[in-house]
Amino acid sequence: MKRIGKIVFVLCVMILLSCISFFVSCHQNEVPNPPPTQIEVIRKPTALPQGVYEDIVRDSKVNLTIDYYLNQEYIFSYSQKLITVQRGYDDTEAQITDVQVNEQRGVLIEYRDEPLVIIEWTDGEYRYQIMTEVYGKDQLIALAESVK
């Protein structure tokens, strides 16, 4: 009888651990099964300064890239890509910091020898990237969090 009790206890613990693992995996940056094969929903930054205009650089089924300008001056570039597209930055000469973008994991890349700053994150469906030489870290995170 004790043996059956131990087996039941071990099975309950295993089921509980499986449930916890499932819950955690559902709330992390997981790739949907299967991930989209083309961009189905276009998302863009919404917290833009007055007078900003966009120039669509690339608009394909797998990559949307837009440059943003203010008073004829380039201020940043934004990309939305399929999650299966490889990351779009060189990290050999950069300081990389983990950041949160709307409770999703991302990275902030600050280059040592140039003013370029990049933030890249995923929502589990698409990969996003913003590059700038104008905005600082806090402005860049706020801009990333405005993507809708």
Coordinates of N, CA, C and O in Angstrom, one line a residue:
M1 N 0.8 -1.2 0.0 CA 0.0 0.0 0.0 C 0.9 1.3 0.0 O 0.5 2.2 -0.7
K2 N 2.0 1.2 0.8 CA 2.9 2.4 0.8 C 3.5 2.6 -0.5 O 3.7 3.8 -0.9
R3 N 3.8 1.6 -1.2 CA 4.4 1.7 -2.6 C 3.4 2.3 -3.5 O 3.8 3.2 -4.3
I4 N 2.2 2.0 -3.5 CA 1.2 2.6 -4.4 C 1.0 4.1 -4.0 O 1.0 5.0 -4.9
G5 N 1.1 4.4 -2.8 CA 1.0 5.8 -2.3 C 2.2 6.6 -2.9 O 2.1 7.8 -3.3
K6 N 3.4 6.0 -2.8 CA 4.6 6.7 -3.4 C 4.5 6.9 -4.9 O 4.9 8.0 -5.4
I7 N 4.0 5.9 -5.6 CA 3.8 6.0 -7.0 C 2.9 7.1 -7.4 O 3.1 7.9 -8.3
V8 N 1.7 7.1 -6.7 CA 0.7 8.2 -6.9 C 1.3 9.6 -6.6 O 1.1 10.5 -7.4
F9 N 2.1 9.7 -5.5 CA 2.7 10.9 -5.2 C 3.7 11.4 -6.3 O 3.7 12.5 -6.7
V10 N 4.6 10.5 -6.8 CA 5.5 10.8 -7.8 C 4.8 11.2 -9.1 O 5.2 12.1 -9.8
L11 N 3.7 10.5 -9.4 CA 2.9 10.8 -10.6 C 2.3 12.2 -10.5 O 2.3 13.0 -11.4
C12 N 1.8 12.5 -9.3 CA 1.2 13.9 -9.1 C 2.3 15.0 -9.2 O 2.1 16.0 -9.8
V13 N 3.5 14.7 -8.7 CA 4.6 15.7 -8.8 C 5.0 15.9 -10.3 O 5.2 17.0 -10.8
M14 N 5.1 14.8 -11.0 CA 5.4 14.8 -12.4 C 4.4 15.6 -13.2 O 4.7 16.4 -14.1
I15 N 3.1 15.4 -12.9 CA 2.0 16.1 -13.6 C 2.1 17.6 -13.3 O 2.0 18.5 -14.1
L16 N 2.3 17.9 -12.0 CA 2.5 19.3 -11.6 C 3.6 20.0 -12.3 O 3.5 21.1 -12.8
L17 N 4.8 19.3 -12.3 CA 5.9 19.9 -13.0 C 5.7 20.1 -14.5 O 6.1 21.1 -15.1
S18 N 5.0 19.2 -15.1 CA 4.6 19.3 -16.5 C 3.7 20.6 -16.7 O 3.9 21.3 -17.7
C19 N 2.7 20.7 -15.8 CA 1.8 21.9 -15.9 C 2.6 23.2 -15.8 O 2.4 24.2 -16.5
I20 N 3.5 23.2 -14.8 CA 4.3 24.4 -14.6 C 5.2 24.7 -15.8 O 5.2 25.8 -16.3
S21 N 5.8 23.7 -16.4 CA 6.6 23.8 -17.6 C 5.8 24.4 -18.7 O 6.2 25.3 -19.4
F22 N 4.6 23.8 -18.9 CA 3.7 24.3 -20.0 C 3.3 25.7 -19.8 O 3.4 26.5 -20.7
F23 N 3.0 26.1 -18.5 CA 2.6 27.5 -18.2 C 3.7 28.4 -18.6 O 3.5 29.5 -19.2
V24 N 4.9 28.1 -18.1 CA 6.1 29.0 -18.3 C 6.4 29.1 -19.8 O 6.6 30.2 -20.3
S25 N 6.3 28.0 -20.6 CA 6.6 28.1 -22.0 C 5.6 28.9 -22.7 O 5.9 29.5 -23.7
C26 N 4.4 28.9 -22.3 CA 3.3 29.7 -22.9 C 3.5 31.1 -22.7 O 3.0 32.0 -23.5
H27 N 4.2 31.5 -21.7 CA 4.4 32.9 -21.4 C 5.8 33.5 -21.7 O 6.1 34.6 -21.3
Q28 N 6.6 32.7 -22.4 CA 7.9 33.2 -22.9 C 7.8 33.5 -24.3 O 6.8 33.4 -25.0
N29 N 8.9 34.0 -24.9 CA 9.0 34.4 -26.3 C 9.1 33.1 -27.1 O 10.1 32.8 -27.7
E30 N 8.0 32.4 -27.3 CA 8.0 31.1 -28.0 C 7.5 31.4 -29.4 O 6.7 32.3 -29.7
V31 N 8.1 30.7 -30.4 CA 7.6 30.8 -31.8 C 6.3 30.0 -31.9 O 6.2 28.9 -31.5
P32 N 5.3 30.6 -32.5 CA 4.1 29.9 -32.7 C 4.3 28.6 -33.6 O 5.3 28.6 -34.3
N33 N 3.5 27.6 -33.4 CA 3.7 26.4 -34.1 C 2.6 26.3 -35.1 O 1.5 26.0 -34.8
P34 N 2.8 26.4 -36.4 CA 4.1 26.9 -37.0 C 4.1 28.4 -37.1 O 3.1 29.0 -37.0
P35 N 5.3 29.0 -37.2 CA 5.4 30.4 -37.3 C 4.8 30.9 -38.6 O 4.7 30.1 -39.6
P36 N 4.4 32.2 -38.7 CA 3.9 32.7 -40.0 C 4.9 32.6 -41.1 O 6.1 32.7 -40.8
T37 N 4.4 32.4 -42.3 CA 5.3 32.3 -43.4 C 5.4 33.6 -44.2 O 6.2 33.7 -45.1
Q38 N 4.6 34.6 -43.8 CA 4.6 35.9 -44.4 C 4.0 36.9 -43.3 O 3.4 36.5 -42.4
I39 N 4.4 38.1 -43.5 CA 3.8 39.1 -42.5 C 2.4 39.3 -42.8 O 2.0 39.7 -43.9
E40 N 1.6 39.0 -41.8 CA 0.1 39.1 -42.0 C -0.5 40.3 -41.3 O -1.5 40.8 -41.8
V41 N 0.2 40.8 -40.3 CA -0.3 42.0 -39.6 C 0.9 42.9 -39.5 O 1.9 42.6 -38.9
I42 N 0.8 44.1 -40.1 CA 1.8 45.1 -40.0 C 1.7 45.9 -38.7 O 0.6 46.4 -38.4
R43 N 2.8 46.0 -38.0 CA 2.9 46.8 -36.8 C 4.0 47.8 -37.0 O 5.0 47.6 -37.5
K44 N 3.7 49.0 -36.4 CA 4.6 50.1 -36.6 C 4.7 50.9 -35.3 O 3.7 50.9 -34.5
P45 N 5.8 51.7 -35.1 CA 5.8 52.6 -33.9 C 4.7 53.6 -34.0 O 4.4 54.2 -35.0
T46 N 4.1 53.9 -32.8 CA 3.0 54.9 -32.8 C 3.4 56.2 -32.0 O 2.8 57.2 -32.1
A47 N 4.4 56.1 -31.1 CA 4.8 57.3 -30.3 C 5.9 58.1 -31.1 O 7.0 58.1 -30.8
L48 N 5.4 58.7 -32.1 CA 6.3 59.5 -33.0 C 6.1 61.0 -32.8 O 5.1 61.5 -32.5
P49 N 7.3 61.7 -32.9 CA 7.2 63.2 -32.7 C 6.3 63.8 -33.8 O 6.2 63.2 -34.9
Q50 N 5.8 64.9 -33.5 CA 4.9 65.7 -34.5 C 5.8 65.9 -35.8 O 6.9 66.4 -35.7
G51 N 5.2 65.7 -36.9 CA 5.9 66.0 -38.2 C 6.8 64.9 -38.8 O 7.4 65.1 -39.8
V52 N 6.8 63.8 -38.1 CA 7.7 62.7 -38.6 C 7.0 62.0 -39.8 O 5.8 61.9 -39.8
Y53 N 7.7 61.7 -40.8 CA 7.2 61.0 -42.0 C 8.0 59.8 -42.2 O 9.2 59.7 -41.8
E54 N 7.4 58.8 -42.9 CA 8.1 57.5 -43.2 C 8.4 57.3 -44.6 O 7.6 57.8 -45.5
D55 N 9.5 56.6 -44.9 CA 9.8 56.2 -46.2 C 10.0 54.7 -46.2 O 10.9 54.2 -45.5
I56 N 9.1 54.0 -46.9 CA 9.1 52.5 -46.9 C 10.3 52.1 -47.8 O 10.3 52.4 -49.0
V57 N 11.3 51.5 -47.2 CA 12.5 51.0 -47.9 C 12.3 49.6 -48.5 O 12.7 49.4 -49.6
R58 N 11.6 48.7 -47.7 CA 11.3 47.4 -48.2 C 10.0 47.0 -47.6 O 9.7 47.1 -46.5
D59 N 9.2 46.4 -48.5 CA 7.9 45.9 -48.1 C 7.6 44.6 -48.9 O 7.1 44.6 -50.0
S60 N 8.1 43.5 -48.3 CA 7.9 42.2 -48.9 C 7.1 41.4 -47.9 O 6.8 41.8 -46.8
K61 N 6.9 40.2 -48.3 CA 6.1 39.3 -47.4 C 6.9 38.8 -46.2 O 6.2 38.3 -45.2
V62 N 8.2 39.0 -46.2 CA 9.0 38.6 -45.0 C 9.7 39.7 -44.3 O 10.3 39.5 -43.2
N63 N 9.7 40.9 -44.8 CA 10.5 42.0 -44.3 C 9.8 43.3 -44.6 O 9.7 43.7 -45.8
L64 N 9.5 44.1 -43.6 CA 9.0 45.5 -43.7 C 10.1 46.4 -43.1 O 10.4 46.2 -41.9
T65 N 10.7 47.3 -43.9 CA 11.7 48.2 -43.3 C 11.2 49.6 -43.7 O 11.0 49.9 -44.9
I66 N 11.2 50.5 -42.7 CA 10.8 51.9 -42.9 C 11.8 52.8 -42.2 O 12.2 52.6 -41.1
D67 N 12.2 53.8 -43.0 CA 13.1 54.9 -42.4 C 12.1 56.0 -42.0 O 11.2 56.4 -42.8
Y68 N 12.4 56.6 -40.9 CA 11.6 57.7 -40.4 C 12.5 59.0 -40.4 O 13.7 59.0 -40.0
Y69 N 11.8 60.1 -40.8 CA 12.5 61.4 -41.0 C 11.7 62.5 -40.2 O 10.5 62.5 -40.1
L70 N 12.5 63.5 -39.7 CA 11.9 64.7 -39.1 C 12.7 65.9 -39.7 O 13.9 65.9 -39.5
N71 N 11.9 66.8 -40.3 CA 12.6 68.0 -40.9 C 13.7 67.6 -41.9 O 14.8 68.1 -41.8
Q72 N 13.4 66.6 -42.7 CA 14.3 66.1 -43.7 C 15.5 65.4 -43.2 O 16.4 65.0 -43.9
E73 N 15.6 65.2 -41.8 CA 16.7 64.5 -41.2 C 16.3 63.1 -40.8 O 15.2 62.9 -40.2
Y74 N 17.1 62.1 -41.2 CA 16.9 60.7 -40.8 C 17.0 60.6 -39.2 O 17.9 61.1 -38.6
I75 N 16.0 59.9 -38.6 CA 16.0 59.8 -37.2 C 16.1 58.3 -36.7 O 16.8 58.0 -35.7
F76 N 15.4 57.4 -37.5 CA 15.6 56.0 -37.1 C 15.0 55.1 -38.2 O 14.3 55.6 -39.1
S77 N 15.4 53.8 -38.2 CA 14.9 52.8 -39.1 C 14.2 51.7 -38.3 O 14.7 51.3 -37.2
Y78 N 13.1 51.3 -38.8 CA 12.3 50.3 -38.1 C 12.1 49.1 -39.1 O 11.9 49.3 -40.2
S79 N 12.2 47.9 -38.5 CA 12.0 46.7 -39.3 C 11.1 45.7 -38.6 O 11.2 45.5 -37.3
Q80 N 10.2 45.1 -39.3 CA 9.4 44.0 -38.8 C 9.7 42.8 -39.8 O 9.5 42.9 -41.0
K81 N 10.1 41.7 -39.2 CA 10.5 40.5 -40.0 C 9.9 39.3 -39.5 O 9.4 39.2 -38.3
L82 N 9.9 38.2 -40.3 CA 9.4 36.9 -39.8 C 10.4 36.5 -38.7 O 11.6 36.8 -38.8
I83 N 9.9 35.8 -37.8 CA 10.7 35.4 -36.7 C 11.8 34.4 -37.1 O 12.9 34.3 -36.5
T84 N 11.6 33.8 -38.3 CA 12.6 32.8 -38.8 C 13.8 33.6 -39.5 O 14.8 32.9 -39.8
V85 N 13.7 34.9 -39.7 CA 14.7 35.7 -40.3 C 15.8 35.9 -39.3 O 15.5 36.2 -38.1
Q86 N 17.0 35.7 -39.6 CA 18.1 35.8 -38.7 C 18.2 37.3 -38.1 O 17.8 38.2 -38.8
R87 N 18.9 37.4 -37.0 CA 19.1 38.7 -36.4 C 19.8 39.6 -37.3 O 20.5 39.2 -38.2
G88 N 19.6 40.9 -37.1 CA 20.1 41.8 -38.1 C 21.1 42.8 -37.5 O 21.0 44.0 -37.8
Y89 N 22.0 42.3 -36.7 CA 23.1 43.2 -36.1 C 24.4 42.5 -35.9 O 24.4 41.3 -35.8
D90 N 25.4 43.2 -35.9 CA 26.8 42.7 -35.7 C 27.1 43.0 -34.2 O 27.1 44.1 -33.8
D91 N 27.4 42.0 -33.4 CA 27.6 42.2 -32.0 C 29.1 42.0 -31.6 O 29.4 42.0 -30.5
T92 N 30.0 42.1 -32.6 CA 31.4 41.9 -32.3 C 32.0 43.1 -31.7 O 33.0 43.0 -30.9
E93 N 31.6 44.3 -32.0 CA 32.1 45.5 -31.4 C 31.0 46.3 -30.7 O 31.0 47.5 -30.8
A94 N 30.2 45.6 -29.9 CA 29.1 46.2 -29.3 C 28.9 45.7 -27.8 O 29.3 44.6 -27.5
Q95 N 28.3 46.6 -27.0 CA 27.9 46.2 -25.7 C 26.4 45.8 -25.8 O 25.6 46.6 -26.3
I96 N 26.1 44.6 -25.4 CA 24.7 44.1 -25.5 C 24.1 44.0 -24.1 O 24.7 43.4 -23.2
T97 N 22.9 44.5 -24.0 CA 22.2 44.5 -22.7 C 20.8 43.9 -22.9 O 20.1 44.3 -23.9
D98 N 20.4 43.0 -22.0 CA 19.1 42.5 -22.1 C 18.1 43.6 -21.6 O 18.4 44.3 -20.7
V99 N 17.0 43.7 -22.3 CA 15.9 44.7 -22.0 C 14.6 44.0 -22.1 O 14.4 42.9 -22.7
Q100 N 13.6 44.7 -21.6 CA 12.2 44.2 -21.7 C 11.4 45.2 -22.6 O 11.6 46.4 -22.4
V101 N 10.7 44.7 -23.6 CA 9.8 45.5 -24.4 C 8.4 44.9 -24.3 O 8.2 43.8 -24.7
N102 N 7.6 45.6 -23.6 CA 6.2 45.2 -23.3 C 6.2 43.7 -22.8 O 5.5 42.8 -23.2
E103 N 7.1 43.5 -21.8 CA 7.2 42.3 -21.1 C 7.7 41.1 -21.9 O 7.6 40.0 -21.6
Q104 N 8.4 41.5 -23.0 CA 9.0 40.5 -23.9 C 10.5 40.8 -23.8 O 11.0 41.9 -23.7
R105 N 11.3 39.7 -23.9 CA 12.8 39.8 -23.9 C 13.3 40.4 -25.2 O 12.8 40.1 -26.3
G106 N 14.2 41.3 -25.0 CA 14.9 41.9 -26.2 C 16.3 42.2 -25.8 O 16.8 41.9 -24.7
V107 N 17.1 42.8 -26.8 CA 18.4 43.2 -26.6 C 18.6 44.6 -27.1 O 18.0 45.0 -28.1
L108 N 19.5 45.3 -26.3 CA 19.9 46.7 -26.7 C 21.3 46.6 -27.1 O 22.1 46.1 -26.3
I109 N 21.7 47.0 -28.3 CA 23.0 46.9 -28.8 C 23.6 48.3 -28.9 O 23.0 49.2 -29.7
E110 N 24.7 48.6 -28.2 CA 25.3 49.9 -28.3 C 26.7 49.7 -28.8 O 27.5 49.0 -28.1
Y111 N 27.0 50.3 -29.9 CA 28.4 50.1 -30.5 C 29.4 51.0 -29.8 O 29.1 52.2 -29.5
R112 N 30.6 50.5 -29.7 CA 31.6 51.2 -28.9 C 32.2 52.4 -29.7 O 32.5 53.4 -29.1
D113 N 32.4 52.3 -31.0 CA 33.1 53.3 -31.8 C 32.2 54.2 -32.6 O 32.7 54.9 -33.5
E114 N 30.9 54.0 -32.5 CA 29.9 54.8 -33.3 C 28.7 55.1 -32.5 O 28.4 54.3 -31.5
P115 N 27.9 56.1 -32.8 CA 26.7 56.4 -32.0 C 25.5 55.5 -32.3 O 24.4 55.8 -31.8
L116 N 25.6 54.5 -33.1 CA 24.5 53.6 -33.5 C 24.0 52.8 -32.3 O 24.8 52.2 -31.6
V117 N 22.7 52.9 -32.1 CA 22.1 52.1 -31.0 C 20.9 51.3 -31.7 O 20.2 51.8 -32.5
I118 N 20.8 50.0 -31.3 CA 19.8 49.1 -31.9 C 19.1 48.4 -30.8 O 19.7 48.0 -29.8
I119 N 17.8 48.3 -31.0 CA 17.0 47.5 -30.1 C 16.3 46.4 -30.9 O 15.8 46.7 -32.0
E120 N 16.4 45.2 -30.5 CA 15.7 44.1 -31.2 C 15.0 43.2 -30.2 O 15.5 42.9 -29.1
W121 N 13.8 42.8 -30.6 CA 12.9 42.0 -29.8 C 12.0 41.2 -30.6 O 11.8 41.4 -31.8
T122 N 11.3 40.2 -30.0 CA 10.3 39.5 -30.7 C 9.1 39.4 -29.8 O 9.2 39.4 -28.6
D123 N 7.9 39.3 -30.4 CA 6.7 39.1 -29.7 C 6.2 37.6 -29.8 O 5.1 37.2 -29.4
G124 N 7.1 36.7 -30.3 CA 6.8 35.3 -30.4 C 6.2 35.0 -31.8 O 6.1 33.9 -32.2
E125 N 5.9 36.1 -32.6 CA 5.3 35.9 -33.9 C 6.2 36.6 -34.9 O 6.5 36.0 -36.0
Y126 N 6.7 37.8 -34.6 CA 7.6 38.5 -35.5 C 8.8 39.0 -34.8 O 8.8 39.1 -33.5
R127 N 9.9 39.4 -35.5 CA 11.1 40.0 -35.0 C 11.1 41.4 -35.3 O 10.8 41.8 -36.5
Y128 N 11.4 42.3 -34.4 CA 11.3 43.8 -34.6 C 12.7 44.3 -34.3 O 13.4 43.8 -33.5
Q129 N 13.0 45.4 -35.0 CA 14.3 46.1 -34.8 C 14.2 47.6 -35.1 O 13.5 48.0 -36.0
I130 N 14.8 48.4 -34.2 CA 14.8 49.8 -34.4 C 16.3 50.2 -34.3 O 17.0 49.8 -33.3
M131 N 16.8 51.0 -35.3 CA 18.2 51.5 -35.3 C 18.2 53.0 -35.3 O 17.4 53.6 -36.1
T132 N 19.0 53.6 -34.5 CA 19.1 55.0 -34.5 C 20.5 55.5 -34.1 O 21.2 54.8 -33.4
E133 N 20.8 56.7 -34.5 CA 22.0 57.4 -34.0 C 21.5 58.7 -33.3 O 22.4 59.5 -32.9
V134 N 20.2 58.9 -33.2 CA 19.6 60.1 -32.6 C 19.1 59.9 -31.2 O 19.3 60.7 -30.3
Y135 N 18.4 58.8 -31.0 CA 17.7 58.5 -29.7 C 18.7 57.8 -28.8 O 19.5 57.0 -29.2
G136 N 18.4 58.0 -27.5 CA 19.1 57.3 -26.4 C 18.4 56.1 -26.0 O 17.3 55.7 -26.6
K137 N 18.9 55.3 -25.1 CA 18.4 54.0 -24.7 C 16.9 54.1 -24.2 O 16.1 53.4 -24.7
D138 N 16.6 55.1 -23.3 CA 15.3 55.2 -22.8 C 14.3 55.6 -23.9 O 13.1 55.0 -24.0
Q139 N 14.6 56.5 -24.8 CA 13.8 56.9 -25.9 C 13.5 55.7 -26.8 O 12.4 55.5 -27.3
L140 N 14.6 54.9 -27.1 CA 14.5 53.8 -28.0 C 13.6 52.7 -27.4 O 12.7 52.1 -28.1
I141 N 13.7 52.4 -26.1 CA 12.8 51.4 -25.5 C 11.3 51.9 -25.5 O 10.4 51.2 -25.8
A142 N 11.1 53.2 -25.2 CA 9.8 53.8 -25.3 C 9.2 53.7 -26.7 O 8.0 53.3 -26.9
L143 N 10.0 53.9 -27.7 CA 9.6 53.8 -29.1 C 9.2 52.4 -29.4 O 8.2 52.1 -30.1
A144 N 10.1 51.4 -29.0 CA 9.8 50.0 -29.2 C 8.5 49.6 -28.6 O 7.7 48.9 -29.1
E145 N 8.3 50.1 -27.4 CA 7.0 49.7 -26.6 C 5.8 50.3 -27.3 O 4.7 49.9 -27.0
S146 N 5.9 51.3 -28.2 CA 4.8 51.9 -28.9 C 4.4 51.1 -30.1 O 3.4 51.5 -30.7
V147 N 5.1 50.1 -30.5 CA 4.8 49.4 -31.7 C 3.5 48.6 -31.5 O 3.3 47.9 -30.6
K148 N 2.6 49.0 -32.4 CA 1.2 48.4 -32.4 C 0.8 48.0 -33.8 O 1.1 48.6 -34.7

